[in-house]
mmCIF file of C-alpha atoms in Angstrom:
data_model
loop_
_atom_site.group_PDB
_atom_site.id
_atom_site.type_symbol
_atom_site.label_atom_id
_atom_site.label_comp_id
_atom_site.label_asym_id
_atom_site.label_seq_id
_atom_site.Cartn_x
_atom_site.Cartn_y
_atom_site.Cartn_z
ATOM 1 C CA GLY A 5 -16.034 -17.811 18.778
ATOM 2 C CA ASN A 6 -13.933 -20.582 20.259
ATOM 3 C CA SER A 7 -10.548 -19.819 21.726
ATOM 4 C CA VAL A 8 -7.806 -21.460 23.775
ATOM 5 C CA THR A 9 -5.495 -19.581 26.096
ATOM 6 C CA GLN A 10 -2.341 -21.359 27.017
ATOM 7 C CA MET A 11 0.425 -20.679 29.470
ATOM 8 C CA GLU A 12 3.192 -18.651 27.892
ATOM 9 C CA GLY A 13 6.553 -20.295 27.526
ATOM 10 C CA PRO A 14 9.227 -21.211 27.377
ATOM 11 C CA VAL A 15 9.273 -23.378 30.468
ATOM 12 C CA THR A 16 12.527 -24.863 31.740
ATOM 13 C CA LEU A 17 12.556 -27.493 34.459
ATOM 14 C CA SER A 18 15.021 -29.888 35.992
ATOM 15 C CA GLU A 19 14.565 -33.598 35.483
ATOM 16 C CA GLU A 20 12.076 -35.158 37.944
ATOM 17 C CA ALA A 21 10.385 -31.815 38.621
ATOM 18 C CA PHE A 22 6.592 -31.454 38.666
ATOM 19 C CA LEU A 23 5.061 -29.972 35.554
ATOM 20 C CA THR A 24 1.920 -27.915 35.085
ATOM 21 C CA ILE A 25 0.998 -26.198 31.836
ATOM 22 C CA ASN A 26 -2.151 -24.142 32.159
ATOM 23 C CA CYS A 27 -4.878 -24.136 29.533
ATOM 24 C CA THR A 28 -8.238 -22.400 29.624
ATOM 25 C CA TYR A 29 -10.823 -22.217 26.909
ATOM 26 C CA THR A 30 -13.848 -20.354 25.651
ATOM 27 C CA ALA A 31 -16.415 -22.291 23.663
ATOM 28 C CA THR A 32 -20.115 -22.712 23.176
ATOM 29 C CA GLY A 33 -21.594 -25.970 24.315
ATOM 30 C CA TYR A 34 -19.424 -28.826 25.449
ATOM 31 C CA PRO A 35 -16.276 -29.144 23.402
ATOM 32 C CA SER A 36 -13.803 -31.978 23.433
ATOM 33 C CA LEU A 37 -10.362 -31.022 24.701
ATOM 34 C CA PHE A 38 -6.991 -32.241 23.533
ATOM 35 C CA TRP A 39 -3.294 -31.944 24.282
ATOM 36 C CA TYR A 40 -0.974 -32.413 21.328
ATOM 37 C CA VAL A 41 2.817 -32.620 21.552
ATOM 38 C CA GLN A 42 5.378 -31.664 18.925
ATOM 39 C CA TYR A 43 8.828 -33.134 19.441
ATOM 40 C CA PRO A 44 11.763 -31.418 17.726
ATOM 41 C CA GLY A 45 11.606 -31.888 13.966
ATOM 42 C CA GLU A 46 8.361 -33.847 14.092
ATOM 43 C CA GLY A 47 4.656 -33.256 13.541
ATOM 44 C CA LEU A 48 1.797 -33.010 15.999
ATOM 45 C CA GLN A 49 1.014 -36.099 18.036
ATOM 46 C CA LEU A 50 -2.022 -36.575 20.208
ATOM 47 C CA LEU A 51 -0.934 -36.827 23.825
ATOM 48 C CA LEU A 52 -4.311 -37.155 25.526
ATOM 49 C CA LYS A 53 -7.904 -36.031 25.322
ATOM 50 C CA ALA A 54 -11.107 -35.665 27.318
ATOM 51 C CA THR A 55 -14.540 -35.480 25.777
ATOM 52 C CA LYS A 56 -16.815 -34.481 28.658
ATOM 53 C CA ALA A 57 -16.744 -32.652 31.947
ATOM 54 C CA ASP A 58 -14.755 -34.275 34.763
ATOM 55 C CA ASP A 59 -13.114 -36.730 32.376
ATOM 56 C CA LYS A 60 -9.416 -37.237 32.937
ATOM 57 C CA GLY A 61 -7.178 -37.924 29.984
ATOM 58 C CA SER A 62 -3.860 -39.627 30.623
ATOM 59 C CA ASN A 63 -0.895 -40.925 28.661
ATOM 60 C CA LYS A 64 2.849 -41.402 29.252
ATOM 61 C CA GLY A 65 2.521 -40.111 32.825
ATOM 62 C CA PHE A 66 0.750 -36.926 31.722
ATOM 63 C CA GLU A 67 -2.736 -36.113 32.942
ATOM 64 C CA ALA A 68 -5.351 -33.429 32.343
ATOM 65 C CA THR A 69 -8.844 -33.092 33.786
ATOM 66 C CA TYR A 70 -11.706 -31.413 31.934
ATOM 67 C CA ARG A 71 -13.003 -28.793 34.387
ATOM 68 C CA LYS A 72 -16.184 -27.231 33.082
ATOM 69 C CA GLU A 73 -16.643 -24.949 36.078
ATOM 70 C CA THR A 74 -13.283 -23.276 35.489
ATOM 71 C CA THR A 75 -13.179 -23.928 31.705
ATOM 72 C CA SER A 76 -9.737 -25.418 32.134
ATOM 73 C CA PHE A 77 -7.718 -28.415 30.969
ATOM 74 C CA HIS A 78 -4.331 -28.067 32.657
ATOM 75 C CA LEU A 79 -1.614 -30.544 31.746
ATOM 76 C CA GLU A 80 0.347 -32.138 34.607
ATOM 77 C CA LYS A 81 3.128 -34.644 35.081
ATOM 78 C CA GLY A 82 4.592 -35.669 38.386
ATOM 79 C CA SER A 83 8.186 -36.251 37.302
ATOM 80 C CA VAL A 84 9.413 -34.996 33.950
ATOM 81 C CA GLN A 85 12.200 -36.504 31.900
ATOM 82 C CA VAL A 86 14.618 -35.027 29.385
ATOM 83 C CA SER A 87 12.671 -36.843 26.665
ATOM 84 C CA ASP A 88 9.586 -34.758 27.511
ATOM 85 C CA SER A 89 11.259 -31.701 25.987
ATOM 86 C CA ALA A 90 8.852 -30.574 23.264
ATOM 87 C CA VAL A 91 6.186 -28.027 22.416
ATOM 88 C CA TYR A 92 2.779 -28.746 23.941
ATOM 89 C CA PHE A 93 -0.463 -27.510 22.383
ATOM 90 C CA CYS A 94 -3.839 -27.375 24.023
ATOM 91 C CA ALA A 95 -6.752 -27.584 21.594
ATOM 92 C CA LEU A 96 -10.505 -27.848 21.501
ATOM 93 C CA ARG A 97 -13.075 -29.111 19.066
ATOM 94 C CA SER A 98 -16.636 -27.900 19.270
ATOM 95 C CA ASN A 99 -19.589 -30.243 19.328
ATOM 96 C CA PHE A 100 -21.700 -27.904 17.203
ATOM 97 C CA GLY A 101 -20.748 -29.438 13.880
ATOM 98 C CA ASN A 102 -17.665 -27.261 13.669
ATOM 99 C CA GLU A 103 -15.009 -29.651 12.538
ATOM 100 C CA LYS A 104 -11.855 -27.688 13.091
ATOM 101 C CA LEU A 105 -9.456 -27.870 15.992
ATOM 102 C CA THR A 106 -8.755 -24.557 17.685
ATOM 103 C CA PHE A 107 -5.249 -24.451 19.125
ATOM 104 C CA GLY A 108 -3.506 -22.500 21.805
ATOM 105 C CA THR A 109 -0.196 -20.814 21.104
ATOM 106 C CA GLY A 110 1.885 -23.745 22.329
ATOM 107 C CA THR A 111 4.264 -23.981 25.288
ATOM 108 C CA ARG A 112 7.876 -24.926 24.718
ATOM 109 C CA LEU A 113 9.144 -27.185 27.502
ATOM 110 C CA THR A 114 12.829 -27.863 28.076
ATOM 111 C CA ILE A 115 13.957 -30.376 30.671
ATOM 112 C CA ILE A 116 17.507 -30.084 31.980
ATOM 113 C CA PRO A 117 19.301 -33.184 33.252
ATOM 114 C CA GLU B 21 0.277 -48.250 13.484
ATOM 115 C CA PRO B 22 -1.349 -46.356 10.609
ATOM 116 C CA GLU B 23 -0.109 -42.815 10.126
ATOM 117 C CA VAL B 24 -0.597 -39.770 7.967
ATOM 118 C CA THR B 25 2.275 -39.099 5.590
ATOM 119 C CA GLN B 26 3.191 -35.889 3.791
ATOM 120 C CA THR B 27 5.498 -35.012 0.920
ATOM 121 C CA PRO B 28 7.747 -33.204 0.468
ATOM 122 C CA SER B 29 9.103 -32.576 3.940
ATOM 123 C CA HIS B 30 10.607 -29.284 2.759
ATOM 124 C CA GLN B 31 9.772 -27.087 -0.229
ATOM 125 C CA VAL B 32 11.498 -23.912 -1.324
ATOM 126 C CA THR B 33 9.835 -21.848 -4.022
ATOM 127 C CA GLN B 34 9.998 -18.435 -5.597
ATOM 128 C CA MET B 35 7.296 -15.890 -4.957
ATOM 129 C CA GLY B 36 4.557 -16.161 -7.558
ATOM 130 C CA GLN B 37 5.106 -19.854 -8.230
ATOM 131 C CA GLU B 38 2.545 -22.574 -7.620
ATOM 132 C CA VAL B 39 3.160 -25.372 -5.147
ATOM 133 C CA ILE B 40 1.343 -28.602 -4.454
ATOM 134 C CA LEU B 41 1.623 -30.210 -1.054
ATOM 135 C CA ARG B 42 0.716 -33.865 -0.829
ATOM 136 C CA CYS B 43 -0.739 -35.959 1.918
ATOM 137 C CA VAL B 44 -1.734 -39.577 2.297
ATOM 138 C CA PRO B 45 -4.332 -39.822 5.082
ATOM 139 C CA ILE B 46 -4.959 -42.921 7.160
ATOM 140 C CA SER B 47 -6.601 -45.376 4.815
ATOM 141 C CA ASN B 48 -10.031 -45.830 6.391
ATOM 142 C CA HIS B 49 -10.495 -42.179 7.337
ATOM 143 C CA LEU B 50 -13.085 -40.075 5.564
ATOM 144 C CA TYR B 51 -12.427 -36.560 6.863
ATOM 145 C CA PHE B 52 -9.371 -34.599 5.844
ATOM 146 C CA TYR B 53 -7.892 -31.309 6.984
ATOM 147 C CA TRP B 54 -5.155 -28.831 6.312
ATOM 148 C CA TYR B 55 -3.646 -26.604 8.994
ATOM 149 C CA ARG B 56 -0.678 -24.288 8.937
ATOM 150 C CA GLN B 57 1.757 -22.962 11.492
ATOM 151 C CA ILE B 58 3.678 -19.806 10.735
ATOM 152 C CA LEU B 59 6.987 -19.850 12.590
ATOM 153 C CA GLY B 60 6.463 -18.970 16.239
ATOM 154 C CA GLN B 61 2.697 -18.722 15.927
ATOM 155 C CA LYS B 62 -0.209 -20.967 16.688
ATOM 156 C CA VAL B 63 -1.510 -23.759 14.497
ATOM 157 C CA GLU B 64 -4.330 -22.418 12.326
ATOM 158 C CA PHE B 65 -7.119 -24.281 10.560
ATOM 159 C CA LEU B 66 -7.306 -23.872 6.790
ATOM 160 C CA VAL B 67 -9.882 -26.284 5.411
ATOM 161 C CA SER B 68 -11.778 -29.507 5.965
ATOM 162 C CA PHE B 69 -12.825 -31.912 3.229
ATOM 163 C CA TYR B 70 -15.317 -34.719 3.075
ATOM 164 C CA ASN B 71 -16.999 -36.659 0.301
ATOM 165 C CA ASN B 72 -14.992 -34.826 -2.353
ATOM 166 C CA GLU B 73 -15.979 -31.372 -1.296
ATOM 167 C CA ILE B 74 -14.959 -28.674 1.141
ATOM 168 C CA SER B 75 -17.045 -28.829 4.299
ATOM 169 C CA GLU B 76 -15.525 -25.869 6.103
ATOM 170 C CA LYS B 77 -12.843 -23.293 5.397
ATOM 171 C CA SER B 78 -11.257 -20.436 7.283
ATOM 172 C CA GLU B 79 -10.857 -16.860 6.142
ATOM 173 C CA ILE B 80 -7.233 -17.683 5.335
ATOM 174 C CA PHE B 81 -8.350 -20.166 2.693
ATOM 175 C CA ASP B 82 -9.056 -17.750 -0.139
ATOM 176 C CA ASP B 83 -9.016 -18.224 -3.916
ATOM 177 C CA GLN B 84 -5.273 -18.701 -3.809
ATOM 178 C CA PHE B 85 -5.780 -22.096 -2.211
ATOM 179 C CA SER B 86 -7.471 -25.261 -3.423
ATOM 180 C CA VAL B 87 -7.714 -28.848 -2.255
ATOM 181 C CA GLU B 88 -8.291 -32.035 -4.126
ATOM 182 C CA ARG B 89 -8.474 -35.753 -3.610
ATOM 183 C CA PRO B 90 -7.308 -36.867 -7.028
ATOM 184 C CA ASP B 91 -7.427 -40.582 -6.284
ATOM 185 C CA GLY B 92 -8.339 -42.926 -3.474
ATOM 186 C CA SER B 93 -5.312 -42.196 -1.364
ATOM 187 C CA ASN B 94 -3.861 -38.714 -1.911
ATOM 188 C CA PHE B 95 -5.126 -35.399 -0.586
ATOM 189 C CA THR B 96 -3.459 -32.285 -1.960
ATOM 190 C CA LEU B 97 -3.234 -28.599 -1.121
ATOM 191 C CA LYS B 98 -2.415 -26.301 -4.025
ATOM 192 C CA ILE B 99 -1.204 -22.785 -3.417
ATOM 193 C CA ARG B 100 -1.277 -20.600 -6.530
ATOM 194 C CA SER B 101 0.970 -17.587 -6.918
ATOM 195 C CA THR B 102 2.732 -18.007 -3.588
ATOM 196 C CA LYS B 103 3.476 -15.007 -1.404
ATOM 197 C CA LEU B 104 6.205 -14.467 1.160
ATOM 198 C CA GLU B 105 3.636 -14.730 3.944
ATOM 199 C CA ASP B 106 2.697 -18.247 2.813
ATOM 200 C CA SER B 107 5.955 -19.466 4.347
ATOM 201 C CA ALA B 108 4.885 -21.844 7.096
ATOM 202 C CA MET B 109 4.656 -25.451 8.181
ATOM 203 C CA TYR B 110 1.621 -27.075 6.592
ATOM 204 C CA PHE B 111 0.033 -30.014 8.379
ATOM 205 C CA CYS B 112 -2.399 -32.503 6.936
ATOM 206 C CA ALA B 113 -4.729 -34.382 9.272
ATOM 207 C CA SER B 114 -7.405 -37.028 8.975
ATOM 208 C CA SER B 115 -10.113 -38.470 11.174
ATOM 209 C CA ASP B 116 -12.608 -41.271 11.176
ATOM 210 C CA ASP B 117 -15.568 -39.047 11.968
ATOM 211 C CA ARG B 118 -16.422 -35.382 12.306
ATOM 212 C CA VAL B 119 -17.846 -35.545 15.818
ATOM 213 C CA ALA B 120 -16.077 -33.483 18.444
ATOM 214 C CA GLN B 121 -14.783 -36.513 20.331
ATOM 215 C CA GLU B 122 -12.954 -37.944 17.380
ATOM 216 C CA THR B 123 -9.202 -37.489 17.237
ATOM 217 C CA GLN B 124 -7.581 -35.831 14.256
ATOM 218 C CA TYR B 125 -4.292 -37.512 13.344
ATOM 219 C CA PHE B 126 -1.603 -35.261 11.963
ATOM 220 C CA GLY B 127 1.169 -35.833 9.489
ATOM 221 C CA PRO B 128 4.751 -34.666 10.051
ATOM 222 C CA GLY B 129 4.215 -31.506 8.027
ATOM 223 C CA THR B 130 5.706 -29.803 4.970
ATOM 224 C CA ARG B 131 7.868 -26.792 5.652
ATOM 225 C CA LEU B 132 7.279 -24.274 2.857
ATOM 226 C CA LEU B 133 9.666 -21.405 2.313
ATOM 227 C CA VAL B 134 8.738 -18.726 -0.213
ATOM 228 C CA LEU B 135 11.616 -16.546 -1.361
#
């Protein structure tokens, strides 16, 4: 079945540091890939997505590239801010009529001023 | 910007009681979902719903659970005879289409605590 393996947290960085959160997946066919973010006390918000190989999703300075050859969708940001402190979830959705999102375990990110 | 809303934000109930969690999906969306997140664990799919019937459900979604769209706007999750292990954050989501590329938009969640 489908699965998402995500970098274990928590991750603590200083402001303006470079961020990478690793995500790899197992799926049949060509899934769409998503990063969702959960800020403290809030629900899940879509951060970015990519729907085919080599696509790059980007939003709010975050980027992730759909790498079919390595089955990866790593999240990166060049210079993090305190306001980026949140839990980040990698997720996939199969293109075989399977409607559900399959999530990773989430990575808690804390940015220190 | 349209958003998914959920009520209540928090619910405390006694074991064995029934609870109903409510959601108002984005108005022009046709596909609806429930997920849950037990504290410290991953977000898990429960059920998807389209055209007034369940289109997919997980093994978690047993006879204890039911979903309904009682009117044109609300989408509900009923949990009968709640158990301690039902304590979790429950998220409703909706989407415009079921294809893989389509984004599912999530509500803020209902935190359920079963005592």
